[in-house]
Short mmCIF file of C-alpha atoms in Angstrom, two decimals:
data_model
loop_
_atom_site.label_atom_id
_atom_site.label_comp_id
_atom_site.label_asym_id
_atom_site.label_seq_id
_atom_site.Cartn_x
_atom_site.Cartn_y
_atom_site.Cartn_z
CA MET A 1 -57.40 6.33 48.77
CA PRO A 2 -54.66 6.67 46.53
CA LEU A 3 -51.54 5.77 48.20
CA THR A 4 -49.90 8.95 47.17
CA VAL A 5 -52.55 10.29 49.46
CA VAL A 6 -51.86 7.99 52.16
CA PHE A 7 -48.34 9.04 52.44
CA ALA A 8 -49.29 12.72 52.59
CA VAL A 9 -51.41 12.00 55.46
CA LEU A 10 -48.96 10.42 57.37
CA ALA A 11 -46.09 12.17 56.32
CA THR A 12 -44.65 13.14 59.43
CA ALA A 13 -45.85 10.15 61.56
CA GLY A 14 -42.88 9.40 63.81
CA TRP A 15 -40.31 11.99 63.30
CA VAL A 16 -42.20 15.45 63.99
CA ALA A 17 -40.35 17.01 66.69
CA GLY A 18 -42.83 16.96 69.13
CA GLY A 19 -45.21 14.94 70.75
CA ALA A 20 -48.64 13.92 68.97
CA ASP A 21 -49.73 10.53 69.05
CA PRO A 22 -48.61 8.08 66.03
CA ALA A 23 -50.80 8.35 62.98
CA PRO A 24 -52.01 4.58 62.17
CA ASP A 25 -49.32 3.19 59.56
CA ALA A 26 -49.55 3.18 55.62
CA TYR A 27 -50.37 -0.44 55.18
CA ASP A 28 -53.37 -0.08 57.52
CA VAL A 29 -54.89 2.87 56.10
CA GLN A 30 -54.83 1.02 52.58
CA LEU A 31 -56.08 -2.64 54.91
CA ALA A 32 -59.03 -0.23 55.74
CA GLY A 33 -60.20 0.58 52.21
CA TRP A 34 -59.46 -2.78 51.09
CA GLU A 35 -62.33 -4.25 53.33
CA ARG A 36 -64.68 -1.55 52.46
CA GLY A 37 -63.64 -2.14 48.69
CA SER A 38 -65.54 -4.35 46.56
CA VAL A 39 -66.11 -5.91 42.73
CA ARG A 40 -69.09 -6.01 40.92
CA GLY A 41 -70.99 -5.30 44.38
CA ARG A 42 -69.09 -8.49 45.61
CA PRO A 43 -66.80 -7.65 48.89
CA LEU A 44 -62.66 -8.36 48.57
CA PRO A 45 -61.60 -11.52 50.12
CA ASP A 46 -60.16 -11.51 53.87
CA PRO A 47 -56.57 -10.83 53.46
CA ALA A 48 -55.76 -13.80 55.79
CA ALA A 49 -57.68 -16.17 53.49
CA SER A 50 -55.66 -19.22 52.58
CA PRO A 51 -53.63 -18.63 49.10
CA GLY A 52 -55.66 -20.81 47.33
CA ARG A 53 -58.89 -18.57 48.16
CA ILE A 54 -56.99 -15.62 47.56
CA SER A 55 -55.88 -17.38 44.36
CA ALA A 56 -59.27 -18.27 43.03
CA PHE A 57 -60.62 -14.74 43.71
CA PHE A 58 -58.13 -13.54 41.38
CA ALA A 59 -58.61 -15.73 38.73
CA GLY A 60 -62.23 -14.85 38.55
CA LEU A 61 -61.66 -11.34 37.71
CA THR A 62 -60.69 -9.63 34.05
CA ALA A 63 -57.07 -7.98 33.76
CA ALA A 64 -58.38 -4.54 34.08
CA GLU A 65 -60.16 -5.19 37.49
CA ARG A 66 -56.81 -7.00 38.88
CA ASP A 67 -54.90 -3.91 37.58
CA ARG A 68 -57.47 -1.30 39.48
CA LEU A 69 -57.51 -3.08 42.66
CA ALA A 70 -53.35 -3.55 42.48
CA ALA A 71 -53.76 0.78 42.02
CA ARG A 72 -56.12 1.61 44.84
CA HIS A 73 -54.57 -0.82 47.03
CA PRO A 74 -51.00 -1.71 46.48
CA LEU A 75 -49.62 -2.45 49.78
CA VAL A 76 -52.47 -4.74 50.08
CA VAL A 77 -51.96 -6.44 46.77
CA GLY A 78 -48.20 -6.48 46.64
CA ASN A 79 -48.55 -8.39 50.18
CA LEU A 80 -50.77 -10.92 49.60
CA PRO A 81 -50.21 -14.53 49.39
CA GLY A 82 -51.97 -16.17 46.75
CA ALA A 83 -52.02 -13.00 44.11
CA PRO A 84 -50.64 -13.56 40.97
CA VAL A 85 -47.08 -13.04 41.16
CA ALA A 86 -46.73 -10.24 37.82
CA LEU A 87 -49.80 -8.34 40.08
CA ARG A 88 -47.79 -8.64 42.83
CA TYR A 89 -44.28 -6.91 41.22
CA GLN A 90 -46.61 -4.55 39.76
CA ALA A 91 -48.45 -3.18 42.89
CA ASN A 92 -44.73 -3.23 44.74
CA ARG A 93 -43.32 -1.55 42.46
CA GLN A 94 -46.59 1.37 42.64
CA ALA A 95 -45.76 1.07 46.33
CA LEU A 96 -42.50 1.87 46.05
CA ALA A 97 -42.67 4.71 43.51
CA ASP A 98 -45.21 6.29 46.10
CA ALA A 99 -42.52 5.62 48.94
CA ARG A 100 -39.79 7.40 47.54
CA ASP A 101 -42.15 10.59 46.36
CA ASN A 102 -42.84 10.50 50.00
CA GLU A 103 -39.50 10.55 51.33
CA ARG A 104 -38.42 13.05 48.98
CA ARG A 105 -41.59 15.24 50.52
CA ARG A 106 -39.94 14.79 54.07
CA MET A 107 -36.69 15.36 53.39
CA HIS A 108 -37.57 19.58 52.95
CA ASP A 109 -40.39 19.40 55.54
CA GLU A 110 -39.28 21.74 58.20
CA ARG A 111 -41.70 20.38 60.64
CA LEU A 112 -39.39 17.05 61.10
CA SER A 113 -36.17 16.99 62.90
CA PRO A 114 -32.52 16.87 61.32
CA ALA A 115 -32.27 13.45 62.27
CA GLY A 116 -35.76 12.61 60.67
CA GLN A 117 -35.08 14.79 57.33
CA HIS A 118 -31.67 12.63 57.22
CA GLU A 119 -33.74 9.23 57.85
CA ALA A 120 -35.99 10.52 55.17
CA GLY A 121 -32.91 10.88 52.60
CA ARG A 122 -31.82 7.55 53.69
CA ARG A 123 -34.89 5.70 52.83
CA MET A 124 -35.62 7.92 49.44
CA ASN A 125 -32.36 6.63 48.43
CA ARG A 126 -33.10 3.05 49.16
CA PHE A 127 -36.29 3.29 47.29
CA THR A 128 -35.06 4.50 44.29
CA SER A 129 -32.56 1.52 43.78
CA MET A 130 -35.21 -0.74 44.66
CA LEU A 131 -37.01 0.74 41.92
CA ALA A 132 -34.30 0.21 39.07
CA PRO A 133 -35.50 -1.60 36.06
CA GLY A 134 -35.81 -5.13 35.92
CA ARG A 135 -36.22 -5.91 39.85
CA GLN A 136 -38.92 -7.69 40.73
CA PHE A 137 -40.35 -7.68 44.77
CA LEU A 138 -43.11 -9.74 46.06
CA SER A 139 -43.25 -8.17 48.78
CA PHE A 140 -42.97 -4.46 49.88
CA ASP A 141 -44.20 -2.56 53.35
CA PRO A 142 -42.40 0.32 54.27
CA THR A 143 -43.78 0.83 57.87
CA GLY A 144 -41.19 1.00 61.00
CA ARG A 145 -38.22 -0.52 59.54
CA GLY A 146 -39.55 -2.09 56.72
CA ARG A 147 -39.84 -6.00 55.13
CA ALA A 148 -39.21 -6.43 51.58
CA ALA A 149 -38.65 -9.94 49.38
CA GLU A 150 -37.01 -9.85 45.87
CA VAL A 151 -37.27 -12.05 43.21
CA PHE A 152 -34.12 -13.13 41.18
CA GLY A 153 -35.14 -15.10 38.13
CA ASP A 154 -38.54 -16.72 36.79
CA LEU A 155 -40.47 -17.47 39.81
CA GLN A 156 -43.68 -18.73 37.88
CA GLY A 157 -41.73 -21.36 35.70
CA ALA A 158 -38.98 -22.42 37.92
CA ASP A 159 -37.74 -25.98 38.22
CA ARG A 160 -36.52 -24.89 41.54
CA ILE A 161 -36.72 -22.18 44.49
CA SER A 162 -34.55 -21.19 46.84
CA LEU A 163 -35.16 -18.54 49.62
CA VAL A 164 -32.45 -16.74 51.65
CA VAL A 165 -33.63 -16.14 55.31
CA PRO A 166 -31.39 -13.38 56.58
CA GLY A 167 -30.66 -12.42 60.30
CA VAL A 168 -30.66 -9.76 62.66
CA ASP A 169 -30.39 -5.54 61.72
CA THR A 170 -32.17 -6.92 58.76
CA GLU A 171 -34.54 -3.61 57.47
CA LEU A 172 -35.23 -1.96 54.36
CA LEU A 173 -31.95 0.37 54.82
CA THR A 174 -30.11 -2.65 55.11
CA PHE A 175 -31.63 -4.71 52.38
CA GLU A 176 -28.74 -4.20 50.14
CA ARG A 177 -25.45 -2.36 50.61
CA THR A 178 -22.63 -1.20 47.93
CA ARG A 179 -19.58 -2.09 50.15
CA GLY A 180 -20.13 -5.63 51.57
CA LYS A 181 -22.64 -6.42 49.01
CA TYR A 182 -22.76 -9.92 49.47
CA ARG A 183 -23.37 -9.51 53.33
CA ALA A 184 -27.09 -7.88 52.79
CA PRO A 185 -29.95 -10.12 51.98
CA SER A 186 -30.50 -8.91 48.65
CA GLY A 187 -26.77 -9.60 47.01
CA MET A 188 -26.69 -13.27 49.45
CA ALA A 189 -29.81 -14.16 46.71
CA GLU A 190 -28.06 -12.55 43.82
CA ALA A 191 -24.61 -14.44 44.82
CA LEU A 192 -26.70 -17.76 45.09
CA TYR A 193 -29.03 -17.28 41.88
CA THR A 194 -25.91 -16.79 39.82
CA ARG A 195 -23.81 -19.95 41.26
CA GLU A 196 -27.39 -22.09 40.69
CA ARG A 197 -27.67 -20.83 37.51
CA SER A 198 -23.66 -21.52 36.47
CA LEU A 199 -24.17 -25.07 37.65
CA ASP A 200 -26.76 -26.02 35.55
CA PRO A 201 -27.93 -23.26 32.76
CA GLY A 202 -30.32 -25.72 31.16
CA GLU A 203 -32.71 -25.56 34.32
CA SER A 204 -35.07 -22.70 35.33
CA THR A 205 -34.02 -21.37 38.75
CA ALA A 206 -35.57 -18.74 41.27
CA VAL A 207 -33.92 -17.39 44.48
CA ILE A 208 -35.93 -15.20 46.85
CA ALA A 209 -34.08 -12.70 49.27
CA TRP A 210 -36.64 -13.33 51.88
CA ALA A 211 -36.27 -10.15 54.27
CA ASP A 212 -40.26 -9.93 55.14
CA TYR A 213 -40.00 -10.52 58.83
CA ASP A 214 -39.35 -8.22 61.88
CA SER A 215 -35.98 -8.98 62.82
CA PRO A 216 -34.34 -8.56 65.87
CA ASP A 217 -32.66 -4.71 66.11
CA GLY A 218 -28.85 -5.79 67.10
CA LEU A 219 -27.66 -8.45 69.55
CA GLY A 220 -29.96 -7.66 72.43
CA MET A 221 -32.65 -9.57 74.38
CA SER A 222 -34.72 -9.73 71.02
CA ALA A 223 -32.35 -11.84 69.45
CA ALA A 224 -31.64 -13.82 72.26
CA THR A 225 -35.30 -15.33 72.45
CA ALA A 226 -37.31 -16.69 69.96
CA GLU A 227 -40.25 -14.20 69.80
CA LEU A 228 -39.60 -12.49 66.57
CA ALA A 229 -38.53 -15.91 65.12
CA GLY A 230 -41.95 -17.26 66.24
CA GLU A 231 -43.73 -14.59 64.36
CA GLY A 232 -41.01 -14.83 61.55
CA ALA A 233 -41.85 -18.18 61.03
CA ASP A 234 -45.62 -17.81 60.92
CA ARG A 235 -44.83 -15.45 57.45
CA LEU A 236 -41.98 -17.67 56.15
CA THR A 237 -44.84 -20.68 56.33
CA GLU A 238 -47.38 -18.78 54.76
CA SER A 239 -44.96 -17.50 52.09
CA VAL A 240 -43.63 -21.01 51.10
CA ARG A 241 -47.35 -22.28 50.76
CA ALA A 242 -48.08 -19.44 48.65
CA LEU A 243 -45.42 -19.86 46.12
CA PRO A 244 -46.39 -20.86 42.46
CA GLY A 245 -46.18 -24.02 40.98
CA GLU A 246 -44.66 -27.59 42.67
CA ALA A 247 -40.81 -26.89 41.97
CA PRO A 248 -39.02 -28.01 44.96
CA VAL A 249 -37.97 -25.23 47.51
CA ALA A 250 -34.45 -24.87 49.62
CA LEU A 251 -34.32 -22.67 52.49
CA PHE A 252 -31.13 -21.03 53.17
CA CYS A 253 -31.26 -19.75 56.79
CA HIS A 254 -28.48 -17.26 58.01
CA SER A 255 -27.61 -16.54 61.74
CA TYR A 256 -30.86 -15.27 63.51
CA GLY A 257 -32.54 -16.62 60.43
CA SER A 258 -31.69 -20.11 61.22
CA VAL A 259 -33.85 -19.56 64.68
CA VAL A 260 -36.48 -18.44 62.57
CA CYS A 261 -36.13 -21.52 60.19
CA GLY A 262 -35.96 -23.70 63.16
CA VAL A 263 -38.85 -22.79 64.39
CA ALA A 264 -41.00 -23.07 60.83
CA ALA A 265 -39.38 -26.52 60.19
CA ALA A 266 -42.14 -28.43 61.34
CA GLY A 267 -45.18 -26.33 59.59
CA LEU A 268 -43.45 -26.20 56.40
CA PRO A 269 -45.04 -27.95 53.19
CA ASP A 270 -43.49 -31.32 52.07
CA ARG A 271 -42.02 -29.48 48.82
CA VAL A 272 -39.17 -27.94 51.19
CA THR A 273 -36.50 -30.50 50.45
CA ASP A 274 -33.49 -28.80 52.28
CA ILE A 275 -32.97 -26.53 55.27
CA ALA A 276 -29.23 -25.00 55.15
CA VAL A 277 -28.23 -23.04 58.03
CA THR A 278 -25.31 -20.73 58.10
CA GLY A 279 -23.75 -19.28 61.26
CA SER A 280 -26.58 -20.55 63.11
CA PRO A 281 -26.61 -19.99 67.10
CA GLY A 282 -29.53 -22.59 67.44
CA MET A 283 -32.61 -23.75 65.72
CA ARG A 284 -34.76 -23.93 69.18
CA ALA A 285 -34.25 -27.70 68.96
CA SER A 286 -31.90 -30.49 70.34
CA ASP A 287 -31.40 -32.36 67.24
CA VAL A 288 -32.59 -32.64 63.66
CA HIS A 289 -35.40 -35.18 65.08
CA GLY A 290 -36.39 -32.31 67.23
CA LEU A 291 -37.38 -29.94 63.80
CA ASP A 292 -39.69 -32.90 63.48
CA THR A 293 -39.22 -31.79 59.30
CA SER A 294 -38.99 -34.41 56.50
CA ALA A 295 -36.33 -31.94 54.88
CA ARG A 296 -32.51 -32.64 54.71
CA VAL A 297 -30.99 -30.25 57.35
CA TRP A 298 -27.35 -29.08 56.51
CA ALA A 299 -25.22 -26.92 58.57
CA ILE A 300 -22.00 -24.44 57.99
CA ARG A 301 -19.96 -22.48 59.93
CA ALA A 302 -16.47 -20.79 59.11
CA GLU A 303 -13.94 -21.51 61.37
CA ASP A 304 -13.85 -17.79 62.73
CA ASP A 305 -17.31 -17.20 63.24
CA TRP A 306 -17.96 -15.76 66.55
CA VAL A 307 -20.72 -17.76 66.87
CA ALA A 308 -19.18 -20.96 67.81
CA ASP A 309 -18.35 -19.04 71.16
CA ILE A 310 -21.96 -18.31 72.22
CA PRO A 311 -23.62 -20.72 74.71
CA HIS A 312 -25.54 -23.37 72.86
CA LEU A 313 -28.68 -24.00 74.98
CA ALA A 314 -32.05 -22.82 75.79
CA LEU A 315 -33.28 -22.16 79.22
CA GLY A 316 -37.05 -20.81 79.05
CA PRO A 317 -37.21 -18.21 76.53
CA LEU A 318 -33.54 -17.71 76.44
CA GLY A 319 -30.93 -19.23 73.97
CA HIS A 320 -32.13 -20.78 71.38
CA GLY A 321 -30.64 -24.36 71.87
CA ALA A 322 -28.10 -27.23 70.17
CA ASP A 323 -25.20 -26.10 68.26
CA PRO A 324 -26.20 -27.37 64.50
CA ALA A 325 -22.90 -27.79 63.53
CA ALA A 326 -22.05 -30.09 66.20
CA GLU A 327 -21.68 -33.44 65.29
CA SER A 328 -24.71 -34.99 67.97
CA PHE A 329 -26.93 -32.48 66.44
CA GLY A 330 -27.04 -34.67 63.30
CA ALA A 331 -27.19 -32.09 60.33
CA ARG A 332 -24.71 -32.70 57.48
CA VAL A 333 -21.96 -30.57 58.37
CA LEU A 334 -20.15 -28.81 55.48
CA SER A 335 -17.22 -27.16 54.48
CA ALA A 336 -17.13 -23.48 54.66
CA GLY A 337 -13.70 -23.08 52.63
CA ASP A 338 -12.08 -19.94 53.22
CA ALA A 339 -15.37 -17.85 54.21
CA GLU A 340 -14.80 -15.26 56.48
CA GLY A 341 -16.54 -14.21 59.78
CA HIS A 342 -20.27 -14.47 60.58
CA SER A 343 -21.72 -12.82 57.21
CA GLY A 344 -18.74 -13.82 54.49
CA TYR A 345 -20.82 -17.49 53.71
CA PHE A 346 -22.37 -15.96 50.20
CA GLU A 347 -18.99 -14.21 48.90
CA PRO A 348 -18.65 -15.12 45.11
CA GLU A 349 -15.34 -17.44 45.68
CA ALA A 350 -16.20 -18.78 49.04
CA ARG A 351 -16.75 -23.08 49.08
CA SER A 352 -19.95 -22.05 51.22
CA LEU A 353 -21.55 -20.68 48.50
CA GLU A 354 -20.52 -23.13 46.22
CA ASN A 355 -22.06 -25.68 48.44
CA LEU A 356 -25.26 -23.79 48.81
CA ALA A 357 -25.55 -23.55 45.61
CA LEU A 358 -25.25 -27.26 44.94
CA ILE A 359 -28.10 -27.65 47.34
CA GLY A 360 -30.10 -25.01 45.66
CA ALA A 361 -29.74 -26.99 42.20
CA GLY A 362 -30.15 -30.16 43.79
CA GLU A 363 -26.80 -31.95 43.01
CA VAL A 364 -26.32 -32.54 46.81
CA ASN A 365 -24.34 -35.60 45.80
CA ASP A 366 -21.68 -33.50 44.83
CA VAL A 367 -21.16 -31.31 48.12
CA THR A 368 -17.96 -30.83 50.30
CA CYS A 369 -18.08 -32.18 53.66
CA ALA A 370 -16.42 -30.26 56.60
CA SER A 371 -12.87 -31.78 57.45
CA GLY A 372 -13.23 -34.67 59.39
CA THR A 373 -16.89 -35.30 58.32
CA THR A 374 -18.43 -38.12 56.89
CA GLY A 375 -21.48 -38.97 55.47
CA CYS A 376 -22.88 -35.52 54.26
CA ALA A 377 -23.56 -35.96 51.23
CA PRO A 378 -26.69 -38.30 50.79
CA ALA A 379 -25.70 -40.63 48.23
CA ASP A 380 -21.56 -40.78 48.05
CA PRO A 381 -20.53 -39.36 51.16
CA CYS A 382 -17.33 -37.13 51.35
CA ALA A 383 -16.94 -37.87 47.02
CA ARG A 384 -15.37 -34.36 47.55
CA PRO A 385 -13.30 -34.06 50.67
CA ALA A 386 -12.44 -30.69 52.03
CA THR A 387 -9.28 -29.65 51.12
CA ALA A 388 -9.63 -26.23 53.59
#
């Protein structure tokens, strides 16, 4: 079923003033079509199959066959670990265009409440922005609050890959911002990519704004427990395992995103060399050994970050454990410089961004340690002592 038809069928789901049962979401409808589909009389692979199995399937198709599958099932192909990267970009661009057109219709749908029409307008504007020329989306799903992963650089040919994992209140409407650009996932990744490239223009790097999990909505109970982090960790592990090539990977995990990275740490592939957390409430571990990872673990916290004042403990499902920025945790603690508040770590002029970019670029001996800290750089501890 073409995606435009799917969106038309589901146009009023969740926003109609009335009490109808919610319709299945667009992705589920697309998935049902995929499960009934075939190529040359053979069924299509299970989307839950390993990335290697998915990659082998697409390798056996002609270019025309791959294009037809992407056109018929864009929400499936665009979110399918193991599918060719360029094909996922292509599929997600179509899915974004269809989602934009659907929201434009919903803006004028008299069956919707005024609030529903307004929300449709906001989503239409967001999808229009995401369709700007040159943008590359490795995943996109408009279901509910929505998920996305945007790539900066040449992912296929990268010598190094970085993933930015954001925290609470991450959704399609907050994926990017005009004001406070570098406090939203897309802006964080763009700033990191720009700085990494400036450190070594001769090396190819790619940075992913990985907002491809369901984050807590606000600082309520879901943010105080690890349930959503567990689900996100599974998705993160799958995404990292499906990355092309063999380039080393660094994770940059902000706020609740650091909980996701902490839960995922033990299951991540060995190509993950570094896990850096900023403004972390905890990683669901008592120390770095509890993460059970061979990756270097780094922590940065600004002086005025409110996360320092929360209880760093875990009582059953509540809380996220020890403070990664505390000496007893055992992470390599870096200078935040003059980074401000809980979300200022990726501002272009911040010392914290410089440190993060050095990690992503593999220049870990040039990082700046936090004031009063020794031993944060692997080979030459505190070669650049903190001045702020």
